[in-house]
Amino acid sequence: MHIVFLTSEYPKDGFPHGGVGTFIRILARSLVQHKIDVSIIGLNYIAKDEVENDEGVNIYRYQRSKTPKMGWYLNNKILNKAIKSLHQKQPIDVVESTELGLAFINKIPGIKYLIRMNGGHHFFAESENRGVEFWKAFQERRSFRKADHIIGVSEYVLNHTAMYLDFEDKRGEVIYNPANLNMFYKADLSKEIKGRIFFAGSICEKKGIRQLVKAMPKIKQAVPEAHLVVAGRDTKIRGTQNSYLAYLKSEIPKAVETDIEFLGSIENTQIPKEIEKAEVCAYPSHMEAMPLAWIEVLSMGKAFVASNLGPGSEAVNHGETGLLCNPLNIDDLANQVIYMLQNRKEAHQMGQNAIKDVQKRFSLDVLLKKNIEMYNNLINN
């Protein structure tokens, strides 16, 4: 079996990457360990072609076109040529991409084309109350038409996207993103710093960081030692070139200006250490498909406050493995964090319950088996 992931997000040393890239690396390395050939085809972070091998995963990164207005066409021409060339050398069974990835990919007989939904353009445009962009919507619809099979990382992302795109005849199963239990270990509770709240994620409106900052005065009033540590890269305010971080800092209430620390973008290997030091991790996203970052916190057994929107209830069992809040309601968000800070016995018990739940539903062993079964069924259908 030869699986090709069509992605430009596969992690590369020295460059930031998101949850999708992390997930693909975890899955790709594991598939290789089970004697399955895996290749990555995508565009490079830097201006040259590169071929690498990552623990048996063959990575082909190609220089992006910089031609104005024609870049999308030329880049897809590069990718199509790469797929065709690799298929001639080593026949491909499955090409997998995210929602928009197949739009301009030429289908080759004998290859099955798979979309793994992590939240596409229609999904996030609606959830963020912004208009659907014609060009991206066109690509997504075209990509869905080319897919032979479509799966999702949560029941929510499948059901919600189905409100805007018709893919019922190709609709497949839910396969969660697996926890990386090698990097995200069971936390040592003795390393907790009293009152510490930790947030990790891109610094942008949809991650709920502004609401968390606004909740800090109420949290600190109830728990005087409360302080917030934020890790994540800055982004641009949508439709502008203005820094969201600069805007966010201007919104910090004066009463808590000295109680919020911004670490900036930190290495992935540092994230578990920061999670371990926190008494509570709070990730109040306005919308997610099924965030790997949530699973990472749960796998470490930390007190966790997450969003009740989207797939929140699929990931977190409220009151048993963590607490859910309405991320748009600052009082509700503050109250859930305060409960975790004031009720440490219950918070630690939820953390222990979360570890068991992750091992049962999100462990790599369980989900790798589901992925291999899915690939086999797709190839043999």
Coordinates of C-alpha atoms in Angstrom, one line a residue:
M1 CA 0.0 0.0 0.0
H2 CA 1.3 3.5 -0.9
I3 CA -0.4 6.5 0.6
V4 CA 0.4 10.0 -0.6
F5 CA -0.6 13.0 1.6
L6 CA -1.0 16.1 -0.5
T7 CA 0.0 18.8 1.9
S8 CA 2.4 21.7 2.4
E9 CA 1.9 21.7 6.2
Y10 CA 4.2 18.7 7.0
P11 CA 6.4 20.0 9.8
K12 CA 9.9 21.3 8.9
D13 CA 12.5 22.3 11.4
G14 CA 12.7 26.0 12.0
F15 CA 9.2 26.8 10.6
P16 CA 5.9 27.0 12.5
H17 CA 3.2 24.5 11.7
G18 CA -0.4 23.8 12.9
G19 CA -2.4 20.8 14.1
V20 CA -3.0 19.4 10.6
G21 CA 0.7 19.1 10.0
T22 CA 1.3 17.5 13.4
F23 CA -1.4 15.0 12.8
I24 CA -0.2 14.0 9.4
R25 CA 3.4 13.4 10.8
I26 CA 2.0 11.2 13.6
L27 CA -0.1 9.2 11.2
A28 CA 2.5 9.0 8.5
R29 CA 5.3 7.7 10.8
S30 CA 3.0 5.1 12.3
L31 CA 1.8 3.8 8.9
V32 CA 5.5 3.4 7.9
Q33 CA 6.1 1.3 11.0
H34 CA 3.3 -1.0 9.8
K35 CA 5.0 -1.6 6.5
I36 CA 2.9 0.9 4.5
D37 CA 4.7 3.3 2.1
V38 CA 4.0 6.9 2.8
S39 CA 5.0 10.0 0.7
I40 CA 4.3 13.7 1.2
I41 CA 3.9 16.0 -1.8
G42 CA 3.6 19.7 -1.2
L43 CA 5.0 23.2 -1.7
N44 CA 8.2 24.2 0.2
Y45 CA 8.6 26.8 2.9
I46 CA 11.7 28.0 1.2
A47 CA 12.6 28.9 -2.5
K48 CA 14.0 25.5 -3.7
D49 CA 13.0 21.9 -4.2
E50 CA 13.9 19.4 -1.5
V51 CA 13.6 15.7 -0.9
E52 CA 13.8 14.5 2.7
N53 CA 13.2 11.3 4.7
D54 CA 11.5 11.5 8.1
E55 CA 11.6 8.1 9.9
G56 CA 10.8 6.4 6.6
V57 CA 8.3 9.0 5.3
N58 CA 9.5 10.3 2.0
I59 CA 8.9 14.1 1.7
Y60 CA 8.9 15.9 -1.6
R61 CA 8.8 19.7 -1.2
Y62 CA 8.7 21.9 -4.3
Q63 CA 9.5 25.6 -4.8
R64 CA 6.4 27.7 -5.0
S65 CA 5.7 29.8 -8.1
K66 CA 5.8 33.6 -7.5
T67 CA 4.1 34.5 -10.7
P68 CA 1.4 37.1 -10.0
K69 CA -2.2 35.9 -10.5
M70 CA -1.0 32.6 -12.0
G71 CA 0.6 31.2 -9.0
W72 CA -2.3 28.9 -8.1
Y73 CA -2.3 27.4 -11.7
L74 CA 1.5 26.9 -11.8
N75 CA 1.7 25.5 -8.3
N76 CA -1.0 22.9 -9.1
K77 CA 0.8 22.1 -12.3
I78 CA 3.9 21.4 -10.2
L79 CA 1.9 19.1 -7.9
N80 CA 0.3 17.2 -10.7
K81 CA 3.6 16.6 -12.3
A82 CA 5.0 15.3 -9.0
I83 CA 2.1 12.9 -8.4
K84 CA 2.3 11.5 -11.9
S85 CA 6.1 11.1 -11.7
L86 CA 5.9 9.4 -8.3
H87 CA 3.1 7.1 -9.5
Q88 CA 5.2 5.9 -12.4
K89 CA 8.1 5.0 -10.1
Q90 CA 6.1 3.7 -7.2
P91 CA 2.3 3.1 -7.9
I92 CA 0.1 5.2 -5.6
D93 CA -3.0 3.7 -4.0
V94 CA -4.5 6.7 -2.2
V95 CA -4.0 10.5 -2.5
E96 CA -5.3 12.2 0.6
S97 CA -5.9 15.9 1.1
T98 CA -7.8 18.4 3.2
E99 CA -11.0 20.1 1.9
L100 CA -9.7 22.3 -0.9
G101 CA -6.7 20.2 -1.9
L102 CA -8.1 18.2 -4.8
A103 CA -9.6 21.1 -6.7
F104 CA -7.0 21.3 -9.5
I105 CA -5.5 17.8 -9.1
N106 CA -5.8 15.6 -12.2
K107 CA -7.3 12.2 -11.4
I108 CA -5.2 9.2 -12.4
P109 CA -7.0 5.9 -13.0
G110 CA -6.2 3.3 -10.3
I111 CA -5.7 5.9 -7.6
K112 CA -8.4 6.6 -5.0
Y113 CA -8.8 10.2 -3.8
L114 CA -9.6 10.9 -0.2
I115 CA -10.6 14.1 1.7
R116 CA -10.1 14.1 5.4
M117 CA -12.2 17.0 6.7
N118 CA -10.5 19.2 9.3
G119 CA -12.8 22.2 8.7
G120 CA -12.9 23.8 5.3
H121 CA -13.9 27.2 3.9
H122 CA -17.7 26.8 4.1
F123 CA -17.4 25.4 7.6
F124 CA -15.3 28.2 9.1
A125 CA -16.9 31.0 7.0
E126 CA -20.3 30.3 8.6
S127 CA -19.0 29.8 12.1
E128 CA -17.0 33.0 12.0
N129 CA -19.9 35.0 10.6
R130 CA -18.0 36.1 7.5
G131 CA -19.0 35.8 3.9
V132 CA -18.1 32.8 1.8
E133 CA -15.4 33.8 -0.7
F134 CA -16.3 32.9 -4.3
W135 CA -12.9 31.6 -5.3
K136 CA -12.4 29.4 -2.2
A137 CA -15.9 28.1 -2.3
F138 CA -15.5 27.2 -5.9
Q139 CA -12.3 25.3 -5.1
E140 CA -14.0 23.4 -2.2
R141 CA -17.0 22.3 -4.3
R142 CA -14.7 21.2 -7.1
S143 CA -12.4 19.3 -4.7
F144 CA -15.4 17.5 -3.2
R145 CA -16.6 16.4 -6.6
K146 CA -13.2 14.8 -7.3
A147 CA -13.1 12.9 -4.1
D148 CA -13.9 9.2 -4.0
H149 CA -14.4 9.1 -0.3
I150 CA -14.8 11.8 2.4
I151 CA -14.2 11.3 6.1
G152 CA -14.1 13.7 9.1
V153 CA -12.2 14.2 12.3
S154 CA -15.5 14.7 14.1
E155 CA -19.2 14.0 13.7
Y156 CA -19.8 17.7 13.9
V157 CA -17.5 18.7 11.0
L158 CA -19.3 16.1 8.8
N159 CA -22.8 17.2 9.8
H160 CA -22.1 20.9 9.7
T161 CA -20.4 20.9 6.3
A162 CA -23.2 18.8 4.9
M163 CA -25.5 21.8 5.4
Y164 CA -23.6 23.6 2.7
L165 CA -22.1 20.9 0.4
D166 CA -23.7 17.7 -0.9
F167 CA -21.4 14.7 -0.4
E168 CA -23.8 12.1 1.0
D169 CA -22.8 9.5 -1.7
K170 CA -19.2 9.8 -0.6
R171 CA -19.6 10.3 3.1
G172 CA -17.5 8.0 5.2
E173 CA -16.7 7.5 8.8
V174 CA -15.4 9.7 11.7
I175 CA -11.8 9.0 12.6
Y176 CA -10.5 11.3 15.4
N177 CA -7.0 12.8 15.4
P178 CA -4.8 10.7 17.6
A179 CA -3.0 11.9 20.7
N180 CA 0.8 12.0 20.6
L181 CA 1.3 10.1 23.9
N182 CA 5.1 10.1 23.4
M183 CA 5.4 13.8 23.5
F184 CA 2.4 14.5 25.7
Y185 CA 3.0 12.5 28.9
K186 CA 1.1 12.2 32.1
A187 CA 1.8 15.5 33.9
D188 CA 3.6 15.7 37.2
L189 CA 1.1 17.6 39.4
S190 CA 3.8 18.7 41.8
K191 CA 5.1 21.0 39.0
E192 CA 1.9 23.1 39.0
I193 CA 2.3 26.8 39.7
K194 CA -0.5 28.1 41.8
G195 CA -3.0 30.2 39.9
R196 CA -1.5 29.6 36.5
I197 CA -3.8 29.5 33.5
F198 CA -2.3 28.4 30.2
F199 CA -3.5 29.1 26.6
A200 CA -1.8 27.7 23.5
G201 CA -2.9 28.6 19.9
S202 CA -2.7 31.2 17.2
I203 CA -3.4 34.6 18.6
C204 CA -6.6 35.4 16.7
E205 CA -10.3 36.1 17.4
K206 CA -11.6 32.7 16.6
K207 CA -9.4 31.0 19.3
G208 CA -11.2 32.9 22.0
I209 CA -8.1 34.5 23.5
R210 CA -9.8 38.0 23.7
Q211 CA -12.6 36.6 25.8
L212 CA -10.1 34.8 28.0
V213 CA -8.2 38.1 28.5
K214 CA -11.5 39.9 29.3
A215 CA -12.4 37.2 31.8
M216 CA -9.2 37.7 33.8
P217 CA -10.5 40.5 36.2
K218 CA -13.3 38.3 37.4
I219 CA -11.0 35.3 37.7
K220 CA -8.4 37.3 39.6
Q221 CA -11.0 38.7 41.9
A222 CA -12.0 35.2 43.0
V223 CA -8.5 33.8 42.9
P224 CA -6.0 36.5 43.7
E225 CA -2.9 34.5 42.5
A226 CA -4.5 33.8 39.1
H227 CA -2.3 34.7 36.1
L228 CA -2.4 33.9 32.4
V229 CA 0.4 32.6 30.2
V230 CA -0.2 32.7 26.4
A231 CA 1.8 30.7 23.8
G232 CA 1.2 31.2 20.1
R233 CA 2.1 33.1 17.0
D234 CA 0.6 36.5 16.1
T235 CA -1.7 36.8 13.2
K236 CA -3.1 39.7 11.1
I237 CA -6.6 41.0 11.8
R238 CA -8.8 39.7 8.9
G239 CA -8.8 42.0 5.9
T240 CA -5.9 44.1 7.2
Q241 CA -2.1 44.0 7.8
N242 CA -2.6 44.9 11.4
S243 CA -1.3 42.8 14.2
Y244 CA -4.0 41.0 16.2
L245 CA -1.6 40.7 19.2
A246 CA -1.2 44.5 19.3
Y247 CA -4.9 44.9 19.2
L248 CA -5.3 42.3 22.0
K249 CA -2.8 44.0 24.2
S250 CA -4.8 47.2 23.9
E251 CA -7.8 45.4 25.1
I252 CA -6.3 44.0 28.3
P253 CA -8.1 45.5 31.4
K254 CA -5.7 47.6 33.4
A255 CA -6.4 45.6 36.6
V256 CA -4.7 42.6 35.1
E257 CA -2.0 44.1 32.8
T258 CA 0.8 42.6 34.9
D259 CA -0.9 39.2 35.2
I260 CA -0.8 38.2 31.5
E261 CA 2.4 37.0 29.9
F262 CA 2.9 36.4 26.1
L263 CA 5.5 33.8 25.3
G264 CA 5.2 34.2 21.5
S265 CA 5.6 31.2 19.2
I266 CA 7.4 28.4 21.1
E267 CA 8.8 25.0 20.0
N268 CA 6.3 22.2 20.1
T269 CA 8.6 20.3 22.5
Q270 CA 8.1 23.2 25.0
I271 CA 4.3 23.0 24.9
P272 CA 4.0 20.0 27.3
K273 CA 6.3 21.7 29.8
E274 CA 4.1 24.8 29.8
I275 CA 0.9 22.6 30.1
E276 CA 2.5 20.8 33.0
K277 CA 3.1 24.0 35.0
A278 CA -0.5 25.2 34.6
E279 CA -3.2 24.6 37.1
V280 CA -5.8 25.1 34.3
C281 CA -5.5 25.0 30.6
A282 CA -8.2 27.2 28.9
Y283 CA -8.8 26.9 25.1
P284 CA -12.1 28.7 24.5
S285 CA -12.2 28.5 20.7
H286 CA -15.2 29.9 18.9
M287 CA -15.1 26.9 16.4
E288 CA -12.9 23.9 15.8
A289 CA -13.3 20.7 13.7
M290 CA -11.5 18.5 16.3
P291 CA -8.5 20.3 17.8
L292 CA -5.4 18.2 18.4
A293 CA -4.4 20.8 21.0
W294 CA -7.4 19.8 23.2
I295 CA -6.5 16.1 23.0
E296 CA -2.9 16.9 24.0
V297 CA -4.1 18.7 27.2
L298 CA -6.5 15.9 28.0
S299 CA -3.8 13.2 27.5
M300 CA -1.6 14.9 30.1
G301 CA -4.4 14.8 32.7
K302 CA -4.7 18.5 33.2
A303 CA -7.7 20.5 34.3
F304 CA -9.2 21.7 31.1
V305 CA -11.8 24.3 30.1
A306 CA -12.9 24.2 26.5
S307 CA -15.6 25.5 24.2
N308 CA -19.1 24.0 24.2
L309 CA -19.4 25.1 20.5
G310 CA -18.7 22.8 17.6
P311 CA -17.3 19.4 18.6
G312 CA -16.8 20.4 22.2
S313 CA -19.0 17.7 23.6
E314 CA -17.4 15.1 21.4
A315 CA -14.0 15.8 22.9
V316 CA -14.8 16.7 26.5
N317 CA -17.4 15.1 28.7
H318 CA -18.5 18.1 30.8
G319 CA -18.0 17.6 34.5
E320 CA -16.1 14.3 34.0
T321 CA -13.1 14.9 31.8
G322 CA -13.1 18.7 31.8
L323 CA -15.5 21.7 31.7
L324 CA -17.2 23.3 28.8
C325 CA -18.1 26.9 28.5
N326 CA -19.8 29.3 26.1
P327 CA -16.7 31.1 24.8
L328 CA -18.7 34.1 23.8
N329 CA -20.0 34.5 27.4
I330 CA -17.2 36.0 29.4
D331 CA -18.9 35.3 32.7
D332 CA -19.4 31.7 31.9
L333 CA -15.8 31.3 30.8
A334 CA -14.6 33.0 33.9
N335 CA -16.8 30.8 36.1
Q336 CA -15.5 27.5 34.7
V337 CA -11.9 28.6 35.1
I338 CA -12.6 29.7 38.7
Y339 CA -14.2 26.4 39.5
M340 CA -11.1 24.5 38.3
L341 CA -8.8 26.8 40.3
Q342 CA -10.8 26.6 43.5
N343 CA -11.7 22.9 43.4
R344 CA -8.3 21.2 42.9
K345 CA -9.4 17.7 44.0
E346 CA -12.2 17.7 41.5
A347 CA -10.0 19.3 38.8
H348 CA -7.4 16.6 39.3
Q349 CA -10.0 13.8 39.2
M350 CA -11.3 15.2 35.9
G351 CA -7.7 15.1 34.6
Q352 CA -7.3 11.4 35.6
N353 CA -10.6 10.6 33.9
A354 CA -9.4 12.4 30.8
I355 CA -6.3 10.3 30.6
K356 CA -8.4 7.1 30.6
D357 CA -10.8 8.5 28.0
V358 CA -8.0 9.6 25.7
Q359 CA -6.4 6.1 25.9
K360 CA -9.8 4.6 25.0
R361 CA -10.9 6.9 22.2
F362 CA -7.8 8.9 21.0
S363 CA -4.9 6.6 21.4
L364 CA -2.7 6.1 18.3
D365 CA -3.1 2.3 18.5
V366 CA -6.9 2.5 18.3
L367 CA -7.0 5.1 15.6
L368 CA -4.2 3.7 13.5
K369 CA -6.2 0.5 13.2
K370 CA -9.2 2.5 12.0
N371 CA -7.2 4.4 9.4
I372 CA -5.6 1.2 7.9
E373 CA -9.0 -0.4 7.8
M374 CA -10.4 2.6 6.0
Y375 CA -7.6 2.7 3.5
N376 CA -8.0 -1.0 2.7
N377 CA -11.8 -0.7 2.2
L378 CA -11.3 2.4 0.0
I379 CA -8.7 0.6 -2.2
N380 CA -10.6 -2.6 -2.5
N381 CA -14.0 -1.0 -3.1

